[in-house]
PDB file of C-alpha atoms in Angstrom:
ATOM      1  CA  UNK A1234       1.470   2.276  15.939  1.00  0.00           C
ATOM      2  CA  UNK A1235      -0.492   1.851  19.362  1.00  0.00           C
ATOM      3  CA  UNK A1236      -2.867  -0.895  19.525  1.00  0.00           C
ATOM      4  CA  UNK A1237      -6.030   1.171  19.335  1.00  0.00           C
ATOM      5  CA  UNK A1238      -4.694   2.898  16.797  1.00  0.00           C
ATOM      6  CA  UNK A1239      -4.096  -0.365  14.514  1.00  0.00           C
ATOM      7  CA  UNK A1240      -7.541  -1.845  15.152  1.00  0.00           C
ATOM      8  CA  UNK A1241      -8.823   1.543  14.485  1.00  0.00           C
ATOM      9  CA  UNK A1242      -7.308   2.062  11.037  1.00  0.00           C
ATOM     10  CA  UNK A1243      -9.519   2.935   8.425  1.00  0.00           C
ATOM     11  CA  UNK A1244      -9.633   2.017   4.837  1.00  0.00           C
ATOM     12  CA  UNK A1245     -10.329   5.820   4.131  1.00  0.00           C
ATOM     13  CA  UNK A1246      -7.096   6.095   5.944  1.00  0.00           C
ATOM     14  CA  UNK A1247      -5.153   3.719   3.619  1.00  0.00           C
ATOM     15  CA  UNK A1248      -3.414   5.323   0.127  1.00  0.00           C
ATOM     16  CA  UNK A1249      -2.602   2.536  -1.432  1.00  0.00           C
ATOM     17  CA  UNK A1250      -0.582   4.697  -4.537  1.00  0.00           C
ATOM     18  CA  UNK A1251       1.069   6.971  -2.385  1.00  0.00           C
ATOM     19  CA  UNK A1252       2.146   3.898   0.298  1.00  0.00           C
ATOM     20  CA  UNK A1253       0.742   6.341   3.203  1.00  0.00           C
ATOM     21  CA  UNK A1254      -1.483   5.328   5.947  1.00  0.00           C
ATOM     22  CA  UNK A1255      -2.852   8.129   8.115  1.00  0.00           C
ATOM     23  CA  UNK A1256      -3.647   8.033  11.823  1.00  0.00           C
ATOM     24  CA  UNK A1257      -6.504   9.805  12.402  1.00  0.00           C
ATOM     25  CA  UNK A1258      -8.296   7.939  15.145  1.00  0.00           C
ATOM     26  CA  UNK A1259      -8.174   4.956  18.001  1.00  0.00           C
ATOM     27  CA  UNK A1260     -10.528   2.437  18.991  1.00  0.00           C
ATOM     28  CA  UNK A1261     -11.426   2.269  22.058  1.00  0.00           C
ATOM     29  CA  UNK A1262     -13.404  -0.622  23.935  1.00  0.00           C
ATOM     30  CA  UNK A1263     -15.892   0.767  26.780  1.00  0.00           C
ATOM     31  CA  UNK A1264     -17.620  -1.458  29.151  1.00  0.00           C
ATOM     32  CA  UNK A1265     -20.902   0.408  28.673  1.00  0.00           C
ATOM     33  CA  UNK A1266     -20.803   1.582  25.424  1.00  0.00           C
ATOM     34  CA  UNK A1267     -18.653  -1.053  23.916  1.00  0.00           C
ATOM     35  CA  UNK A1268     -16.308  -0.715  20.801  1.00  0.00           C
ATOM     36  CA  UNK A1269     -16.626   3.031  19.354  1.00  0.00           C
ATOM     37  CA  UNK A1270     -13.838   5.311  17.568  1.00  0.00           C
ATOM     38  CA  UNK A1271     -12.454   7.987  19.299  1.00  0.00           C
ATOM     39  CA  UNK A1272     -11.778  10.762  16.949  1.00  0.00           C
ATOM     40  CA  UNK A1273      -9.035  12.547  19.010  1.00  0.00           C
ATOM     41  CA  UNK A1274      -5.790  10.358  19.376  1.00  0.00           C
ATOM     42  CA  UNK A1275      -4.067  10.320  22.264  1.00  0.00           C
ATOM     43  CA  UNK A1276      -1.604  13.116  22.075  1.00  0.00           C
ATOM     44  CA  UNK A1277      -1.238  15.989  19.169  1.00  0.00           C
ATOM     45  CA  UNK A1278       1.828  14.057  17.705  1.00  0.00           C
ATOM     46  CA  UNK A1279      -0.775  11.125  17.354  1.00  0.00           C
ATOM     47  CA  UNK A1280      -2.087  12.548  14.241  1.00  0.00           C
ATOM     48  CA  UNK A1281      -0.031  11.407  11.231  1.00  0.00           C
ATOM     49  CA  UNK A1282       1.124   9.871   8.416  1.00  0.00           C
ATOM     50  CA  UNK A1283       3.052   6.879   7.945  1.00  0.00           C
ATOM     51  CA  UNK A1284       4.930   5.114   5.147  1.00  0.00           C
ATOM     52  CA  UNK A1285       4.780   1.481   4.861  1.00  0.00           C
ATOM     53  CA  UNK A1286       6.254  -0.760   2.663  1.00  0.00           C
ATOM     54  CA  UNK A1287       5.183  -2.357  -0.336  1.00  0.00           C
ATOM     55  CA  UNK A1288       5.272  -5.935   1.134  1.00  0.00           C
ATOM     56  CA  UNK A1289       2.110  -4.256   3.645  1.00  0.00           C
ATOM     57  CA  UNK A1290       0.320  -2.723   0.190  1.00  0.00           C
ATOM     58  CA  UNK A1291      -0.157  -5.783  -0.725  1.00  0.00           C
ATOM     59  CA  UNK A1292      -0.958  -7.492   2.356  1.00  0.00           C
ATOM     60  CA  UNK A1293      -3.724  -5.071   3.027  1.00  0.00           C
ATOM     61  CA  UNK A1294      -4.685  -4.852  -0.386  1.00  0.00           C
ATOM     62  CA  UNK A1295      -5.556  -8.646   0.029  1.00  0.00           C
ATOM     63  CA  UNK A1296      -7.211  -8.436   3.523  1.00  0.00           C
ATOM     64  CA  UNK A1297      -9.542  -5.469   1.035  1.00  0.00           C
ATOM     65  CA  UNK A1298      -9.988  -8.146  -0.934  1.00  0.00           C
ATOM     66  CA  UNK A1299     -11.004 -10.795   1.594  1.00  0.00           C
ATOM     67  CA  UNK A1300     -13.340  -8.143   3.555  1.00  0.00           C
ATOM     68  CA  UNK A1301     -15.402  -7.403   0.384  1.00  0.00           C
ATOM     69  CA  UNK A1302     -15.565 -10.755   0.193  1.00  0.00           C
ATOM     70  CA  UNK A1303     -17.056 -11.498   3.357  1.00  0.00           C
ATOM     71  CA  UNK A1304     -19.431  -8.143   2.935  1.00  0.00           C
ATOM     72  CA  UNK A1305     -20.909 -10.364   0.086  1.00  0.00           C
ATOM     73  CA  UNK A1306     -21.519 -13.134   2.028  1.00  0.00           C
ATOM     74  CA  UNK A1307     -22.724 -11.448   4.893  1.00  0.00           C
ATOM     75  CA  UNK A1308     -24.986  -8.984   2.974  1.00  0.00           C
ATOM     76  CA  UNK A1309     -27.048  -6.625   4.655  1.00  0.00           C
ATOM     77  CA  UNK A1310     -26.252  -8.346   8.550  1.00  0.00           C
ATOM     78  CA  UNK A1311     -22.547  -6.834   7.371  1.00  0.00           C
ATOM     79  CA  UNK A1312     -21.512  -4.002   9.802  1.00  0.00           C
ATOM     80  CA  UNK A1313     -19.382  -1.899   8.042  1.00  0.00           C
ATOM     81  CA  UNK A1314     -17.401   0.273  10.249  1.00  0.00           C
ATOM     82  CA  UNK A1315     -14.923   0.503   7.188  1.00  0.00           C
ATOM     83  CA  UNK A1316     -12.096  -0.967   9.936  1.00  0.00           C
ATOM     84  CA  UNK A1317      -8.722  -2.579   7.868  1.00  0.00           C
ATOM     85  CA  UNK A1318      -8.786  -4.874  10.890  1.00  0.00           C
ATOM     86  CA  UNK A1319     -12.361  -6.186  11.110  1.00  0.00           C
ATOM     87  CA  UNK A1320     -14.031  -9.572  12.057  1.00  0.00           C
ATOM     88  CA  UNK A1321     -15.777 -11.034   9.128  1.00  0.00           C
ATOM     89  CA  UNK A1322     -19.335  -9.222   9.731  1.00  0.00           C
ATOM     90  CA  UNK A1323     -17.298  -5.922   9.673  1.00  0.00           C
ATOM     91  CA  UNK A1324     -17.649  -5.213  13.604  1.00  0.00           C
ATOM     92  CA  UNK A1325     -14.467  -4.530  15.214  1.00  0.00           C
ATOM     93  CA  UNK A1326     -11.794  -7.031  16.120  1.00  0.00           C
ATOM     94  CA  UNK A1327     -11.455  -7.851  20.350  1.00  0.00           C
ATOM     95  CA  UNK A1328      -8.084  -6.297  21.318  1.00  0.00           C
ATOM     96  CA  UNK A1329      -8.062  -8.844  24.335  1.00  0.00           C
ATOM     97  CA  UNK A1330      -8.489 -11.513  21.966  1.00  0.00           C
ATOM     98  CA  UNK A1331      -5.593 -10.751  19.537  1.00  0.00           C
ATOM     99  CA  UNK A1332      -3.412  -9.471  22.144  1.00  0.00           C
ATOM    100  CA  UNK A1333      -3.913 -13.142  24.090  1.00  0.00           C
ATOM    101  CA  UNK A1334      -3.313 -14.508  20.402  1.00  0.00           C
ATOM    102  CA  UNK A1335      -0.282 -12.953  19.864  1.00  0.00           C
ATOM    103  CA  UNK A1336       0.938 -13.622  23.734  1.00  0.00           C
ATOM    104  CA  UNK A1337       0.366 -17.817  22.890  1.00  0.00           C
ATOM    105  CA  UNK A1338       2.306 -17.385  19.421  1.00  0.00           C
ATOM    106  CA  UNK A1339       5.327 -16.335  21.202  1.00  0.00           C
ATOM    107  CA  UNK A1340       4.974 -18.325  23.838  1.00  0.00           C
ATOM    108  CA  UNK A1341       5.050 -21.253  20.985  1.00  0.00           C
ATOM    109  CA  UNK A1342       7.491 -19.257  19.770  1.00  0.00           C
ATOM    110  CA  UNK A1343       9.703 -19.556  23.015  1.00  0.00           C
ATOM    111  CA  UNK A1344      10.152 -15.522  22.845  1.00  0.00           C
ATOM    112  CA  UNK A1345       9.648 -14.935  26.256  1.00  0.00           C
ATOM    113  CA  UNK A1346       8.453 -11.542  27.791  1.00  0.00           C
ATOM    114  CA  UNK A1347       7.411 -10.368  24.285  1.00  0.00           C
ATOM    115  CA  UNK A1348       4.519  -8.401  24.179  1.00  0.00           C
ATOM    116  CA  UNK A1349       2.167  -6.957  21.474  1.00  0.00           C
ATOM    117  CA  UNK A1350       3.430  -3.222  22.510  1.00  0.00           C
ATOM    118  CA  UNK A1351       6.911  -4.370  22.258  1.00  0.00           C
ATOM    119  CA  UNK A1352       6.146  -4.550  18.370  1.00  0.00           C
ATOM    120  CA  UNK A1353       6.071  -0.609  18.415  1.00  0.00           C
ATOM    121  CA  UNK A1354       9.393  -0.784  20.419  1.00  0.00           C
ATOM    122  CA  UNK A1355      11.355  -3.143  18.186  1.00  0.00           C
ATOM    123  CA  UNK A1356      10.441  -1.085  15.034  1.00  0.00           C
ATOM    124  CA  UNK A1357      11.896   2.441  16.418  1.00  0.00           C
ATOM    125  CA  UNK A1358      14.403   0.421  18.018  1.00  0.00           C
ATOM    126  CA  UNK A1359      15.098  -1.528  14.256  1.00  0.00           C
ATOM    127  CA  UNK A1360      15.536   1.839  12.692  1.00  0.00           C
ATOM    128  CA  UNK A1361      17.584   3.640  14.876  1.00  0.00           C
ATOM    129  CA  UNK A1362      20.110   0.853  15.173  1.00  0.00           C
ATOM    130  CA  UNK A1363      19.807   0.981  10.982  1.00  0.00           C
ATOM    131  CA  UNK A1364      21.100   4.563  11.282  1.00  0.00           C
ATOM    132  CA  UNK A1365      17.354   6.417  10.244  1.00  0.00           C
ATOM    133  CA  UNK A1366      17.361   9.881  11.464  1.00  0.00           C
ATOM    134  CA  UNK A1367      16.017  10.294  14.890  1.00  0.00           C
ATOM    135  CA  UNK A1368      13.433  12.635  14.217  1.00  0.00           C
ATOM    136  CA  UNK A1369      11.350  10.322  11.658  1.00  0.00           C
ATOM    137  CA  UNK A1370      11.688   7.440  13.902  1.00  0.00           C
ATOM    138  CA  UNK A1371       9.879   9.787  16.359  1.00  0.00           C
ATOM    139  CA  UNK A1372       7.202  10.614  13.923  1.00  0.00           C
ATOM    140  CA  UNK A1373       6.447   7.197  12.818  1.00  0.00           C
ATOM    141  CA  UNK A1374       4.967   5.988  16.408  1.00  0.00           C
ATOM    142  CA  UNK A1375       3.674   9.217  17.364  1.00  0.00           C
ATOM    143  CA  UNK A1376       6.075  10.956  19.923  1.00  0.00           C
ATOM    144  CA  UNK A1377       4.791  14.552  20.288  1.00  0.00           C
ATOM    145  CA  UNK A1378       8.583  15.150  21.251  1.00  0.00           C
ATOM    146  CA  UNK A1379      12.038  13.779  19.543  1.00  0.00           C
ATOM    147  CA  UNK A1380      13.198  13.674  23.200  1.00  0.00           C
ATOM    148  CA  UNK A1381      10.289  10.830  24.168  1.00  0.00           C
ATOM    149  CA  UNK A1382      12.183   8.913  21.555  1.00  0.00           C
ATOM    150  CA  UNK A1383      16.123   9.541  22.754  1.00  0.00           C
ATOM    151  CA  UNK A1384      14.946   8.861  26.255  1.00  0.00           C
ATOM    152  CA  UNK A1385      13.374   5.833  25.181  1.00  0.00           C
ATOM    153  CA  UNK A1386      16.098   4.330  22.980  1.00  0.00           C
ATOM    154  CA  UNK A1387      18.884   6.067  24.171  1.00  0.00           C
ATOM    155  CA  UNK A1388      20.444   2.506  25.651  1.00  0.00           C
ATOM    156  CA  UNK A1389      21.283   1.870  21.962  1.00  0.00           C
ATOM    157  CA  UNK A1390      23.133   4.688  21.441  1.00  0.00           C
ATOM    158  CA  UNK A1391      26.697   3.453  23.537  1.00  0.00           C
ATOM    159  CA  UNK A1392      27.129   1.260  20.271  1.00  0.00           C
ATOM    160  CA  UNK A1393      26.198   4.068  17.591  1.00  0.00           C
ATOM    161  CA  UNK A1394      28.495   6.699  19.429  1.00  0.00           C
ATOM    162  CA  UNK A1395      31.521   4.292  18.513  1.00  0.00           C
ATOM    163  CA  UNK A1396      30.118   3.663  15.088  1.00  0.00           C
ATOM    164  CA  UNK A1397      29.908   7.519  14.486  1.00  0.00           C
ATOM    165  CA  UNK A1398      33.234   7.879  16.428  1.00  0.00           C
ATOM    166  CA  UNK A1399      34.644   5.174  13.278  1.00  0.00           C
ATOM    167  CA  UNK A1400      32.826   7.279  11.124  1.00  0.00           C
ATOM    168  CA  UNK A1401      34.345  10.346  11.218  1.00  0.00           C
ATOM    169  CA  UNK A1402      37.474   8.841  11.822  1.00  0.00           C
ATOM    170  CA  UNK A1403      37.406   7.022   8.268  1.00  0.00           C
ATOM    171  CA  UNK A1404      35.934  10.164   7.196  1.00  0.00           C
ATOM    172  CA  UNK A1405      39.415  12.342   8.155  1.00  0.00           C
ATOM    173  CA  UNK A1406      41.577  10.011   7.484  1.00  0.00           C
ATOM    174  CA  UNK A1407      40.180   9.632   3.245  1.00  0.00           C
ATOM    175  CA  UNK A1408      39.857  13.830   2.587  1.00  0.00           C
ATOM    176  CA  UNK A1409      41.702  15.552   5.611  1.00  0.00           C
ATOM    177  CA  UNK A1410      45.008  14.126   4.886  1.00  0.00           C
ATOM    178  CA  UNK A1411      44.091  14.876   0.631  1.00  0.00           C
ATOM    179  CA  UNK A1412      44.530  18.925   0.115  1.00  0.00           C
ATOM    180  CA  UNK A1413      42.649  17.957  -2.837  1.00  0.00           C
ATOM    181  CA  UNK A1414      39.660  16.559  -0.927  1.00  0.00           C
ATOM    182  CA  UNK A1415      40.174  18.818   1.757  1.00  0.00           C
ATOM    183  CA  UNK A1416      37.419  21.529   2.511  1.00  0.00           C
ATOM    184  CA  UNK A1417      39.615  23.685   4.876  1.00  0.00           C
ATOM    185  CA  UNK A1418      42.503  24.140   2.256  1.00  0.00           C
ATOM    186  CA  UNK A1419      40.319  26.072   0.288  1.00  0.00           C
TER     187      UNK A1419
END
């Protein structure tokens, strides 16, 4: 997921049953106008649904938990923009802020020239090296195009081309050879 489109998660967004989170909006942070939601994502392949483990059900069921919480304590002064990823009044989170935040824990880290976008990289990049099919690792960060994604990654795939290469090989060698197991002697 893009940044804006993390901090501008809504609960209302967030199927905790099904495992789905849909991405229906950003936020965006104006100098004017400030923090508002923009309803129209940045490209048409924007707009989706995402799967996410159970491990992040449960996180965000206990960051729910925490927010209503804080709603309690905060009472009416609460802002509820109904954000998964609020500060404790309910106003939204500074980007700035958490990117910075993240930038000094991997600096502590010693993970040089790591940034917060990178996150979105390493996850398509994760699942393509896991052998997930191209076209859902497009869908899950929002590439309009399965192309945006092959361009992208496509450095990986000199070390998947000999893996697929083994493959197949393997693959000839167990049922090509057997006329039983072969589907041309048929």
């Amino acid at each position: 997921m893009r940044r804006g489109e993390i901090f501008g998660l809504r609960w209302q967004d967030v199927n905790f049953e099904t495992q789905i989170v849909s991405i229906r909006q950003t936020l965006q942070r104006y100098k004017q106008k400030g923090y508002q939601i923009r309803e129209v994502p940045k490209t048409t392949g924007s707009r989706r649904s995402v799967a996410i483990a159970h491990s992040v059900v449960q996180l965000l069921k206990k960051i729910k938990k925490q927010q209503a919480k804080n709603w309690s304590q905060w009472g009416s002064a609460y802002d509820d923009w109904d954000l998964v990823f609020a500060r404790e009044d309910g106003r939204p989170m500074d980007m700035n802020n958490m990117t910075n935040e993240f930038a000094t824990l991997i600096k502590q880290l010693d993970l040089s020239h790591f940034r917060f976008h990178d996150l979105r990289h390493s996850h398509a990049s994760l699942l393509l090296q896991q052998g997930e099919h191209p076209k859902v690792i497009s869908e899950r960060p929002g590439h309009s195009f399965i192309t945006i994604t092959m361009n992208a990654y496509s450095h990986l795939i000199p070390n998947m081309q000999q893996k697929a290469a083994q493959k197949l090989d393997d693959f000839l060698s167990n049922h090509m050879l057997d006329t039983n197991k072969n589907p041309l002697s048929h």
